[in-house]
Amino acid sequence: MLNKHCKSRIKKLRLNRFWEYIAERTLLLCASAAIVSVLIISVYIFYSGLPIFGKAGFREIVFGTEWKPLEGQFGILPMIIASIITTLGAVALAAFIGLMTAVFLAEIAPAGLAKIVRPAVELLAGIPSVVYGFFSLIVLVPLIDKYLGGGGNSLLAAVIILIMMVLPTIINIAESSLRAVPSEYKEGSLALGASQIQTIFKVQIPAAKSGIIAGIVLGMGRAIGETMAVILVIGNTPQIPTSLLDRARTLTSNIALEMSYAEGLHQEALFATGVVLFIFIMLLNIAVTFLFRKAGEGS
Amino acid sequence: MKKLRTKDAAITVVIWLCALLTVSGLLWLVIYIVANGLSHINLEFLLSEYKGDKHGILPMILSTCYIVLLSLAISAPIGIGAAIYLVEFTKPGRLLQIIRFATETLAGIPSIIYGLFGFIFFVNVLKFNFSLLSGALTLSIMVLPVIIRTTEETLKAVPLSYREGSLALGATKIQTIWKIILPSAIPGILTAVILSVGRIVGETAAVYLTAGMVTRFATSVMDSGRTLAVHLYMLAKEGLSFEQAFATATVLIVTVALINLLMTKTVGKIKKTMNSR
């Protein structure tokens, strides 16, 4: 009797262990979904985008200045330049405004005010990019045309709207990096007689440096990858811009504009545009990972 | 000393101005669009089809809902499962590092690259064509990192004593996860889901290249459909009707604002339950 009971008990435990095993493996499968996705995305982007480099020539594509896909000219240098200018322009300004807003939220703002500003920043992050684009098309483009001329559809319009779009990224990360600075640093500095502003700029910001830079690089990733907002305001002419009021076309808008009707080599050239963009993004991602790791070590 | 004080005061003013600039930029955008859009929103606009002289957005609302549900049905179980594995099973080491790097990479890939990939892989290689399914599959990869990371954070916040208590009572690990850890992590998991809904509703580039832009009512997952965000893009790009565009943008902003509100509520709830423990 006892023996029989023991046996069924052991059987049940074995069964349990079997299910445990199955469950663990299933969860592992879920966890590897991210790895599989990254691999499959990279493979397909490169597999589709690389052949044209062999056919049309690497230099002709990356350093070519003429984008005439129907005549077999696939130079994307104008797009690369436009992407870099819009990204750097937007991030340079957004980094300053964002860092100051982060300082405001972390140190300066009275508690009640911070409670209003923080949800505002969150809403800014949540508004769809196409809404930004539409707003910019309706409001900024006419304003630029009226006061600076040139029609309004321009690099400048794209830069301004990108500033608004990358602000929340920079603010959120800079604020949490500032908050992660040990309070002893601040107390020590204040005890030595430094003012609050001196403490912020000479102690807290330097201590949070890696995190803040990571936020800025993350903002760059957002800016260079932004598509729909930029398409609506930048004018989309594939030429090397000579001033901020020129029309231009970014890498992202090149893909989105022509993908729906492109065929053959033209389509492959768009895939190649994706490859170039993908490489830019990967470099930024690696920089972010590195910076966050450094920030983690620092604190 | 006096010089220092004026310098400090000047910097403080700059800081206040920057914060003001951020908030006023947002207010300008929201007020401008809502003020222009609200008057065009009525039941007919929300509930009629987009055909002939009717310019309703019902098909787009439905397509958006289908894509949201379908993407979440795919990515929520996988994402939550992944988070459970990362928190409960892995020890710090190579595998964890690789998975983390992959998640970070996915989070950093811009939506146009997802769109391009979806176009190549789901639309052309797997022959799903422009369809809600292609769109949802693409988006489910896109929101995966959001779900994994947010769920991970919540699972980490479940006190260790819960696990120890359950295991000490003789429960197996899976039982502990299923009956103890997951129930106490539900508000956090909800946050992850709501966050993803926001991302999907606002997405344009990735959907545009995978789900297409047909304005009919979608009858199956293999049908092409136009989401609200894509609709706004088409209206603005073609310059068809700024009135409709304002109204659509208003609908989008209100949706996002509601999602944010819902999220603050659930996050507040989590904090409350965590504190009461």
XYZ file of C-alpha atoms in Angstrom:
576
model
C 0.000 0.000 0.000
C 2.710 2.390 1.079
C 4.839 1.246 -1.779
C 2.042 1.896 -4.247
C 1.531 5.417 -2.880
C 5.223 6.161 -3.163
C 5.310 4.966 -6.733
C 2.451 7.174 -7.861
C 4.037 10.093 -6.049
C 7.342 9.546 -7.807
C 5.531 9.263 -11.110
C 3.810 12.563 -10.495
C 7.105 14.246 -9.633
C 8.658 12.912 -12.818
C 5.740 14.237 -14.828
C 6.132 17.571 -13.099
C 9.772 17.656 -13.990
C 8.899 16.893 -17.596
C 6.497 19.826 -17.763
C 9.044 22.061 -16.075
C 11.487 21.132 -18.784
C 8.992 21.828 -21.580
C 8.030 25.162 -20.033
C 11.627 26.243 -19.642
C 12.434 25.361 -23.242
C 9.360 27.248 -24.486
C 10.423 30.322 -22.556
C 13.937 30.009 -23.957
C 12.394 29.925 -27.417
C 10.544 33.172 -26.646
C 13.756 34.744 -25.391
C 15.602 33.819 -28.550
C 12.901 35.476 -30.692
C 14.740 38.793 -30.311
C 18.021 37.270 -31.498
C 16.331 35.508 -34.401
C 14.579 38.734 -35.420
C 17.794 40.749 -35.440
C 19.549 38.076 -37.487
C 16.755 37.661 -39.998
C 16.348 41.430 -40.420
C 20.074 41.962 -40.981
C 20.324 39.021 -43.365
C 17.398 40.102 -45.525
C 18.338 43.773 -45.617
C 21.898 42.956 -46.666
C 20.892 40.107 -48.986
C 18.522 42.413 -50.872
C 20.639 45.527 -50.764
C 24.173 44.314 -51.494
C 23.877 42.952 -55.091
C 23.390 46.404 -56.622
C 26.746 47.509 -55.208
C 28.318 44.861 -57.435
C 26.260 45.818 -60.475
C 26.398 49.604 -60.311
C 29.620 50.025 -58.353
C 30.129 50.929 -54.693
C 31.664 54.322 -55.439
C 28.989 55.219 -57.993
C 26.322 54.613 -55.364
C 27.796 55.918 -52.127
C 29.682 58.855 -53.672
C 27.477 59.402 -56.701
C 25.715 62.745 -56.750
C 23.016 61.963 -59.307
C 19.888 60.023 -58.373
C 18.184 59.213 -61.675
C 16.968 55.664 -61.105
C 15.278 55.371 -64.501
C 18.541 56.248 -66.260
C 20.579 53.890 -64.140
C 22.219 56.512 -61.930
C 21.905 55.594 -58.275
C 24.065 58.125 -56.430
C 22.856 58.539 -52.864
C 25.484 60.994 -51.640
C 22.913 63.851 -51.570
C 20.701 61.775 -49.287
C 23.586 60.802 -47.032
C 24.565 64.458 -46.686
C 20.977 65.570 -46.043
C 20.520 62.852 -43.415
C 23.699 63.841 -41.621
C 22.918 67.578 -41.691
C 19.355 67.193 -40.408
C 20.464 64.771 -37.706
C 23.403 66.795 -36.438
C 21.522 70.090 -36.661
C 18.516 68.785 -34.782
C 20.493 66.903 -32.151
C 22.896 69.767 -31.440
C 20.034 72.067 -30.513
C 17.892 69.380 -28.884
C 20.856 68.283 -26.744
C 21.168 71.752 -25.246
C 17.436 72.352 -24.727
C 16.929 68.761 -23.541
C 19.786 68.816 -21.031
C 18.575 72.103 -19.584
C 15.022 70.761 -19.323
C 16.376 67.630 -17.641
C 18.285 69.780 -15.139
C 15.074 71.709 -14.595
C 13.107 68.530 -13.892
C 15.746 66.891 -11.734
C 16.967 69.848 -9.683
C 15.297 73.196 -10.217
C 11.568 72.718 -10.733
C 9.248 73.006 -7.754
C 7.564 69.621 -7.217
C 4.206 70.875 -8.430
C 5.598 72.220 -11.695
C 7.598 69.072 -12.404
C 4.335 67.174 -12.147
C 3.014 69.200 -15.087
C 6.165 69.247 -17.204
C 6.885 65.515 -16.982
C 3.539 64.351 -18.452
C 4.017 67.003 -21.143
C 7.346 65.437 -22.079
C 5.695 62.014 -22.111
C 2.951 63.261 -24.410
C 5.617 64.770 -26.653
C 7.166 61.308 -26.875
C 3.848 59.646 -27.642
C 2.574 61.888 -30.426
C 2.866 60.013 -33.740
C 5.602 61.249 -36.058
C 3.146 61.859 -38.877
C 1.287 64.349 -36.664
C 4.538 66.252 -36.168
C 5.022 66.202 -39.918
C 1.544 67.498 -40.569
C 1.892 70.263 -37.977
C 5.190 71.284 -39.465
C 3.762 71.286 -42.990
C 0.833 73.469 -41.972
C 2.613 75.843 -39.582
C 6.397 75.864 -40.005
C 6.662 75.644 -43.766
C 4.507 78.761 -44.392
C 6.342 80.611 -41.587
C 9.743 79.828 -43.079
C 8.522 80.808 -46.533
C 7.148 84.096 -45.233
C 10.151 85.214 -43.191
C 13.114 83.528 -44.858
C 11.808 82.762 -48.328
C 12.649 79.812 -50.517
C 9.258 78.142 -50.471
C 9.456 76.781 -46.943
C 9.950 73.106 -47.778
C 13.512 72.873 -46.582
C 16.211 71.319 -44.440
C 15.413 73.938 -41.824
C 11.792 72.808 -41.469
C 12.995 69.221 -41.043
C 15.593 70.248 -38.456
C 13.030 72.174 -36.378
C 10.510 69.348 -36.327
C 13.225 66.792 -35.527
C 14.286 68.891 -32.527
C 10.806 68.508 -31.078
C 10.798 64.801 -31.819
C 14.123 63.917 -30.202
C 13.652 66.174 -27.163
C 11.722 63.609 -25.067
C 14.377 60.920 -25.648
C 17.181 63.209 -24.530
C 15.224 64.700 -21.601
C 14.174 61.314 -20.174
C 17.605 59.737 -20.321
C 19.474 62.832 -19.155
C 17.080 63.236 -16.236
C 17.450 59.659 -15.050
C 21.249 59.885 -15.412
C 21.262 63.061 -13.316
C 19.101 61.383 -10.687
C 21.437 58.389 -10.603
C 24.361 60.568 -9.459
C 24.950 59.717 -5.774
C 23.565 62.459 -3.541
C 26.861 62.555 -1.600
C 28.440 64.271 -4.614
C 25.872 67.025 -4.465
C 26.000 67.306 -0.680
C 29.787 67.379 -0.687
C 29.877 70.112 -3.283
C 27.266 72.220 -1.498
C 29.080 71.709 1.816
C 32.248 73.066 0.223
C 30.391 76.264 -0.451
C 29.567 75.824 -4.132
C 26.275 77.281 -5.303
C 23.491 75.076 -6.625
C 24.219 76.057 -10.228
C 27.949 75.401 -9.784
C 27.139 72.020 -8.261
C 24.902 71.101 -11.189
C 27.359 72.137 -13.888
C 30.666 71.221 -12.264
C 29.708 68.085 -10.303
C 26.420 66.505 -11.296
C 26.536 66.886 -15.091
C 30.166 65.663 -15.346
C 29.265 62.674 -13.148
C 26.275 61.854 -15.361
C 28.236 62.465 -18.564
C 28.142 58.963 -20.067
C 24.405 58.617 -19.563
C 23.722 62.036 -21.032
C 25.869 61.325 -24.085
C 24.111 57.978 -24.518
C 20.803 59.835 -24.530
C 22.112 62.207 -27.178
C 23.344 59.357 -29.372
C 19.980 57.633 -28.947
C 18.380 60.884 -30.079
C 20.633 60.801 -33.166
C 19.304 57.338 -33.948
C 15.754 58.628 -33.764
C 16.539 61.638 -35.927
C 18.374 59.765 -38.669
C 15.660 57.098 -38.762
C 12.704 59.455 -38.827
C 10.776 59.218 -42.059
C 7.228 60.448 -42.328
C 7.621 63.777 -40.539
C 10.659 64.573 -42.681
C 9.069 63.575 -46.006
C 6.236 66.021 -45.485
C 8.452 69.087 -45.044
C 11.867 68.610 -46.615
C 10.867 68.973 -50.256
C 12.390 65.637 -51.284
C 14.576 66.894 -54.134
C 17.619 64.624 -54.407
C 20.277 67.320 -54.625
C 23.209 68.256 -52.435
C 21.878 71.127 -50.313
C 23.929 74.300 -50.204
C 21.886 76.166 -47.608
C 19.436 75.374 -44.825
C 16.633 76.751 -46.973
C 17.310 74.275 -49.800
C 15.057 71.374 -50.533
C 16.701 68.026 -49.891
C 15.953 64.323 -49.500
C 17.062 62.037 -46.669
C 17.936 58.332 -46.865
C 14.714 57.384 -45.093
C 12.472 59.451 -47.326
C 14.161 58.044 -50.419
C 12.997 54.562 -49.392
C 9.472 55.514 -48.379
C 8.808 57.745 -51.394
C 9.723 55.361 -54.178
C 9.287 51.894 -52.714
C 5.644 51.550 -53.678
C 6.288 51.739 -57.415
C 9.982 50.855 -57.879
C 10.969 47.754 -59.812
C 14.130 45.888 -60.782
C 17.393 47.758 -60.308
C 15.556 50.793 -59.011
C 14.078 48.701 -56.204
C 17.473 47.182 -55.463
C 18.925 50.683 -55.215
C 16.311 51.504 -52.595
C 17.276 48.355 -50.682
C 20.872 49.592 -50.904
C 19.747 52.900 -49.401
C 18.345 50.789 -46.570
C 21.722 49.066 -46.159
C 23.540 52.398 -45.817
C 20.964 53.619 -43.290
C 21.163 50.316 -41.423
C 24.938 50.629 -41.103
C 24.620 54.155 -39.724
C 22.063 52.918 -37.194
C 24.166 49.934 -36.140
C 27.155 52.192 -35.488
C 24.984 54.462 -33.340
C 23.530 51.451 -31.493
C 26.962 50.086 -30.684
C 27.995 53.519 -29.423
C 24.907 53.642 -27.182
C 25.521 50.173 -25.728
C 29.128 51.103 -25.032
C 28.174 54.402 -23.397
C 25.471 52.865 -21.210
C 27.913 50.207 -20.055
C 30.373 52.945 -19.172
C 27.622 54.865 -17.360
C 26.746 51.697 -15.416
C 30.368 51.284 -14.329
C 30.604 54.912 -13.268
C 27.817 54.824 -10.710
C 30.611 87.002 -5.070
C 28.121 89.348 -6.671
C 29.413 88.442 -10.108
C 28.913 84.778 -9.283
C 25.374 85.435 -8.216
C 24.437 87.215 -11.449
C 26.018 84.395 -13.426
C 24.019 81.823 -11.483
C 20.860 83.828 -11.962
C 21.478 84.068 -15.702
C 21.988 80.299 -15.996
C 18.856 79.648 -13.954
C 16.903 81.854 -16.352
C 18.273 79.878 -19.323
C 17.213 76.609 -17.669
C 13.699 77.912 -17.058
C 13.499 79.175 -20.635
C 14.490 75.794 -22.057
C 11.853 73.999 -19.996
C 9.330 76.619 -21.078
C 10.341 76.136 -24.715
C 9.792 72.370 -24.484
C 6.359 72.727 -22.934
C 5.249 75.570 -25.178
C 6.288 73.623 -28.288
C 4.013 70.814 -27.200
C 1.159 73.153 -26.286
C 1.429 74.971 -29.601
C 1.203 71.720 -31.557
C -1.605 70.187 -29.531
C -3.741 73.317 -29.270
C -3.285 74.263 -32.911
C -4.258 70.844 -34.210
C -7.079 70.156 -31.773
C -8.541 73.657 -32.246
C -8.611 73.195 -36.009
C -9.667 69.575 -35.951
C -12.345 69.437 -33.317
C -14.959 71.255 -35.379
C -14.706 68.667 -38.172
C -15.190 65.715 -35.911
C -18.717 64.431 -35.775
C -20.421 61.065 -35.768
C -20.579 60.971 -39.534
C -16.825 61.518 -39.797
C -16.095 58.836 -37.229
C -18.619 56.254 -38.349
C -18.952 56.390 -42.118
C -16.922 54.775 -44.840
C -14.393 56.478 -47.124
C -15.975 56.244 -50.517
C -17.383 58.652 -53.063
C -18.470 61.794 -51.266
C -18.209 60.165 -47.874
C -15.002 60.916 -46.030
C -15.454 58.929 -42.845
C -12.564 57.237 -41.084
C -14.349 54.122 -39.815
C -12.396 51.736 -42.114
C -9.130 53.260 -40.862
C -10.199 53.010 -37.226
C -11.089 49.351 -37.734
C -7.871 48.573 -39.637
C -5.901 50.223 -36.840
C -7.719 48.103 -34.243
C -7.131 44.896 -36.231
C -3.428 45.626 -36.553
C -3.126 46.496 -32.853
C -4.886 43.292 -31.757
C -3.058 41.069 -34.205
C 0.386 42.486 -33.366
C -0.237 42.156 -29.645
C -1.569 38.611 -30.023
C 1.786 37.733 -31.559
C 4.227 39.807 -29.564
C 2.691 39.890 -26.071
C 3.032 36.127 -25.324
C 6.510 35.993 -26.859
C 7.677 39.173 -25.156
C 6.329 38.207 -21.747
C 7.780 34.696 -22.111
C 11.145 36.176 -23.018
C 11.064 38.497 -20.017
C 10.207 35.594 -17.689
C 13.105 33.596 -19.074
C 15.500 36.526 -18.701
C 14.525 37.260 -15.103
C 13.762 33.804 -13.705
C 16.020 31.397 -15.566
C 19.183 32.963 -16.917
C 22.227 33.557 -14.850
C 24.365 36.541 -15.813
C 26.514 35.386 -18.683
C 26.984 35.173 -22.409
C 23.412 34.248 -23.358
C 21.886 37.018 -21.295
C 24.305 39.500 -22.839
C 23.476 38.403 -26.364
C 19.726 38.561 -25.771
C 20.072 41.961 -24.173
C 22.154 43.240 -27.088
C 19.564 41.889 -29.535
C 16.735 43.616 -27.660
C 18.644 46.905 -27.586
C 19.362 46.589 -31.298
C 15.701 45.941 -32.109
C 14.763 48.998 -30.055
C 17.229 51.124 -32.012
C 16.199 50.057 -35.516
C 14.060 52.813 -37.076
C 10.597 52.050 -38.322
C 11.478 52.558 -41.978
C 13.971 49.675 -41.752
C 11.235 47.518 -40.220
C 9.027 48.591 -43.091
C 11.700 47.714 -45.632
C 12.297 44.346 -43.989
C 8.563 43.619 -43.790
C 8.225 44.575 -47.446
C 11.041 42.244 -48.478
C 10.277 39.351 -46.138
C 6.557 39.216 -45.350
C 5.193 40.894 -48.481
C 7.528 39.423 -51.107
C 9.339 36.343 -49.777
C 6.443 34.852 -47.793
C 3.928 36.218 -50.323
C 1.564 37.679 -47.747
C 1.284 40.720 -50.069
C 0.196 44.077 -48.678
C -1.997 42.830 -45.858
C -2.940 43.389 -42.265
C -1.008 40.207 -41.499
C 2.231 41.531 -43.020
C 1.754 44.793 -41.129
C 1.011 43.080 -37.835
C 3.963 40.682 -38.123
C 6.307 43.585 -38.855
C 4.952 45.645 -35.973
C 5.049 42.723 -33.573
C 8.826 42.551 -34.018
C 9.004 46.313 -33.600
C 7.204 46.367 -30.235
C 8.928 43.231 -28.926
C 11.707 45.173 -27.140
C 9.140 47.470 -25.493
C 7.245 44.490 -24.071
C 10.350 42.566 -23.036
C 11.995 45.498 -21.258
C 8.926 46.769 -19.431
C 7.882 43.273 -18.298
C 11.434 42.534 -17.209
C 11.466 45.605 -14.973
C 8.164 44.576 -13.353
C 9.258 40.994 -12.755
C 12.440 42.254 -11.137
C 10.325 44.387 -8.801
C 8.443 41.335 -7.446
C 10.050 40.754 -4.014
C 12.380 37.771 -3.698
C 10.528 36.663 -0.571
C 7.485 35.753 -2.718
C 9.568 33.305 -4.701
C 11.262 31.880 -1.630
C 7.948 31.439 0.190
C 6.355 29.665 -2.726
C 9.337 27.386 -3.356
C 9.618 26.596 0.374
C 6.013 25.415 0.339
C 6.990 22.845 -2.261
C 5.717 24.574 -5.399
C 7.750 24.010 -8.518
C 9.411 26.876 -10.328
C 6.781 26.974 -13.067
C 3.990 26.912 -10.473
C 5.670 29.771 -8.660
C 5.921 31.789 -11.846
C 2.367 31.045 -12.948
C 0.572 31.439 -9.628
C 2.726 33.889 -7.648
C 4.946 36.011 -9.832
C 2.738 36.674 -12.859
C -0.349 37.725 -10.860
C 1.653 40.260 -8.883
C 3.249 41.557 -12.089
C -0.019 42.085 -13.982
C -0.141 45.905 -13.695
C 3.376 46.126 -15.112
C 2.583 43.770 -17.943
C -0.474 45.896 -18.690
C 1.775 48.946 -18.886
C 3.935 47.129 -21.414
C 0.884 46.307 -23.506
C -0.510 49.853 -23.367
C 2.889 51.257 -24.319
C 2.946 48.967 -27.352
C -0.566 50.004 -28.370
C 0.679 53.592 -28.435
C 3.648 52.669 -30.612
C 1.479 50.718 -33.056
C -1.250 53.361 -33.346
C 1.327 56.046 -34.100
C 3.396 54.029 -36.546
C 3.388 55.090 -40.173
C 6.481 54.109 -42.130
C 6.457 50.425 -41.204
C 2.725 49.989 -41.838
C 2.735 51.984 -45.051
C 5.229 49.581 -46.662
C 3.616 46.375 -45.377
C -0.127 46.799 -44.859
C -0.692 49.109 -47.800
C -3.158 51.944 -47.991
C -6.460 50.573 -49.254
C -9.400 52.450 -47.738
C -11.970 49.645 -47.942
C -13.207 47.746 -44.913
C -10.788 44.883 -44.363
C -12.604 41.546 -44.263
C -9.699 39.209 -43.545
C -6.143 39.403 -42.286
C -4.945 38.969 -45.866
C -6.686 42.192 -46.910
C -4.750 45.392 -47.249
C -5.809 48.128 -44.859
C -4.963 51.726 -44.079
C -4.352 52.713 -40.470
C -5.229 56.142 -39.088
C -1.622 57.315 -39.105
C -1.154 56.257 -42.737
C -4.442 57.974 -43.571
C -3.180 61.223 -42.086
C 0.037 60.844 -44.068
C -1.870 60.337 -47.325
C -4.158 63.294 -46.653
C -1.224 65.575 -45.855
C 1.051 64.310 -48.622
C -1.510 64.512 -51.394
C -2.920 67.738 -49.992
C -6.376 66.205 -50.424
C -8.143 67.814 -47.536
C -6.568 69.642 -44.654
C -9.879 69.632 -42.798
C -9.946 65.851 -42.749
C -6.243 65.821 -41.926
C -6.772 68.096 -38.907
C -9.646 65.938 -37.724
C -7.655 62.714 -38.161
C -4.667 64.235 -36.378
C -6.955 65.258 -33.525
C -8.281 61.708 -33.239
C -4.683 60.444 -33.100
C -3.614 62.982 -30.466
C -6.646 62.250 -28.282
C -5.967 58.510 -28.548
C -2.326 58.970 -27.545
C -3.272 61.288 -24.683
C -5.772 58.713 -23.391
C -3.150 55.981 -23.649
C -0.689 58.119 -21.657
C -3.350 58.840 -19.039
C -4.194 55.149 -18.742
C -0.517 54.444 -18.316
C 0.031 56.989 -15.555
C -2.944 55.390 -13.806
C -1.546 51.842 -14.018
C 1.949 52.981 -13.063
C 0.463 54.811 -10.077
C -1.369 51.643 -9.118
C 1.825 49.601 -9.281
C 3.612 52.048 -7.042
C 0.724 51.934 -4.585
C 0.654 48.133 -4.394
C 4.438 48.039 -4.114
C 4.352 50.496 -1.238
C 1.581 48.696 0.607
C 3.668 45.544 0.701
